[in-house]
């Protein structure tokens, strides 16, 4: 666990596509992934970018 977490704090990993950690997967999360794909942060010869977009869409809505 990273040292910068305060004592007693554990990250919520129940919804990994909630990139802005606001408790739901929505447009902001989708825009972040699309921005990363457009910025070539995923290798263009693989389907990792498409997989990331599909992952966000599959978890759309409230987490929990």
Tab-separated table of C-alpha atoms in Angstrom:
chain	number	residue	atom	x	y	z
A	1	UNK	CA	0.000	0.000	0.000
A	2	UNK	CA	1.453	3.407	-0.930
A	3	UNK	CA	2.781	5.493	1.952
A	4	UNK	CA	0.779	8.598	1.017
A	5	UNK	CA	-2.503	7.001	2.119
A	6	UNK	CA	-3.588	8.176	5.529
A	7	UNK	CA	-4.058	5.631	8.287
A	8	UNK	CA	-7.304	3.726	7.897
A	9	UNK	CA	-7.860	4.778	4.284
A	10	UNK	CA	-8.342	2.054	1.733
A	11	UNK	CA	-9.102	2.857	-1.909
A	12	UNK	CA	-12.435	1.669	-3.253
A	13	UNK	CA	-11.628	-0.854	-5.976
A	14	UNK	CA	-15.203	-2.039	-6.452
A	15	UNK	CA	-15.525	0.033	-9.612
A	16	UNK	CA	-12.171	0.265	-11.435
A	17	UNK	CA	-13.602	2.326	-14.296
A	18	UNK	CA	-14.521	5.165	-11.903
A	19	UNK	CA	-11.428	7.159	-12.840
A	20	UNK	CA	-12.495	10.394	-11.148
A	21	UNK	CA	-13.597	8.473	-8.024
A	22	UNK	CA	-16.968	10.180	-7.690
A	23	UNK	CA	-18.909	6.983	-7.020
A	24	UNK	CA	-20.206	6.420	-10.531
A	25	UNK	CA	-18.930	5.701	-14.019
A	26	UNK	CA	-20.087	8.405	-16.393
A	27	UNK	CA	-19.147	10.786	-19.165
A	28	UNK	CA	-16.048	12.150	-17.431
A	29	UNK	CA	-14.583	8.665	-17.125
A	30	UNK	CA	-15.408	7.821	-20.735
A	31	UNK	CA	-13.889	11.099	-21.953
A	32	UNK	CA	-10.685	10.373	-20.012
A	33	UNK	CA	-10.314	6.967	-21.673
A	34	UNK	CA	-11.129	8.331	-25.131
A	35	UNK	CA	-8.593	11.114	-24.563
A	36	UNK	CA	-5.958	8.555	-23.615
A	37	UNK	CA	-6.746	6.501	-26.724
A	38	UNK	CA	-6.555	9.610	-28.918
A	39	UNK	CA	-3.270	10.590	-27.265
A	40	UNK	CA	-1.741	7.201	-28.163
A	41	UNK	CA	-1.331	6.182	-24.521
A	42	UNK	CA	-2.440	2.734	-25.659
A	43	UNK	CA	-0.396	0.862	-28.261
A	44	UNK	CA	-2.105	1.467	-31.630
A	45	UNK	CA	-1.439	-2.069	-32.894
A	46	UNK	CA	-3.394	-3.721	-30.078
A	47	UNK	CA	-7.008	-3.566	-29.008
A	48	UNK	CA	-6.184	-2.259	-25.506
A	49	UNK	CA	-7.784	1.122	-26.227
A	50	UNK	CA	-11.012	-0.452	-27.469
A	51	UNK	CA	-10.982	-2.820	-24.486
A	52	UNK	CA	-10.660	0.153	-22.114
A	53	UNK	CA	-13.623	1.914	-23.738
A	54	UNK	CA	-15.722	-1.262	-23.550
A	55	UNK	CA	-14.727	-1.706	-19.881
A	56	UNK	CA	-15.937	1.819	-19.017
A	57	UNK	CA	-19.205	1.305	-20.888
A	58	UNK	CA	-19.789	-2.072	-19.205
A	59	UNK	CA	-19.501	-0.479	-15.732
A	60	UNK	CA	-21.649	2.565	-16.595
A	61	UNK	CA	-23.714	3.924	-13.712
A	62	UNK	CA	-23.466	3.969	-9.933
A	63	UNK	CA	-20.739	1.910	-8.259
A	64	UNK	CA	-21.511	-0.449	-5.501
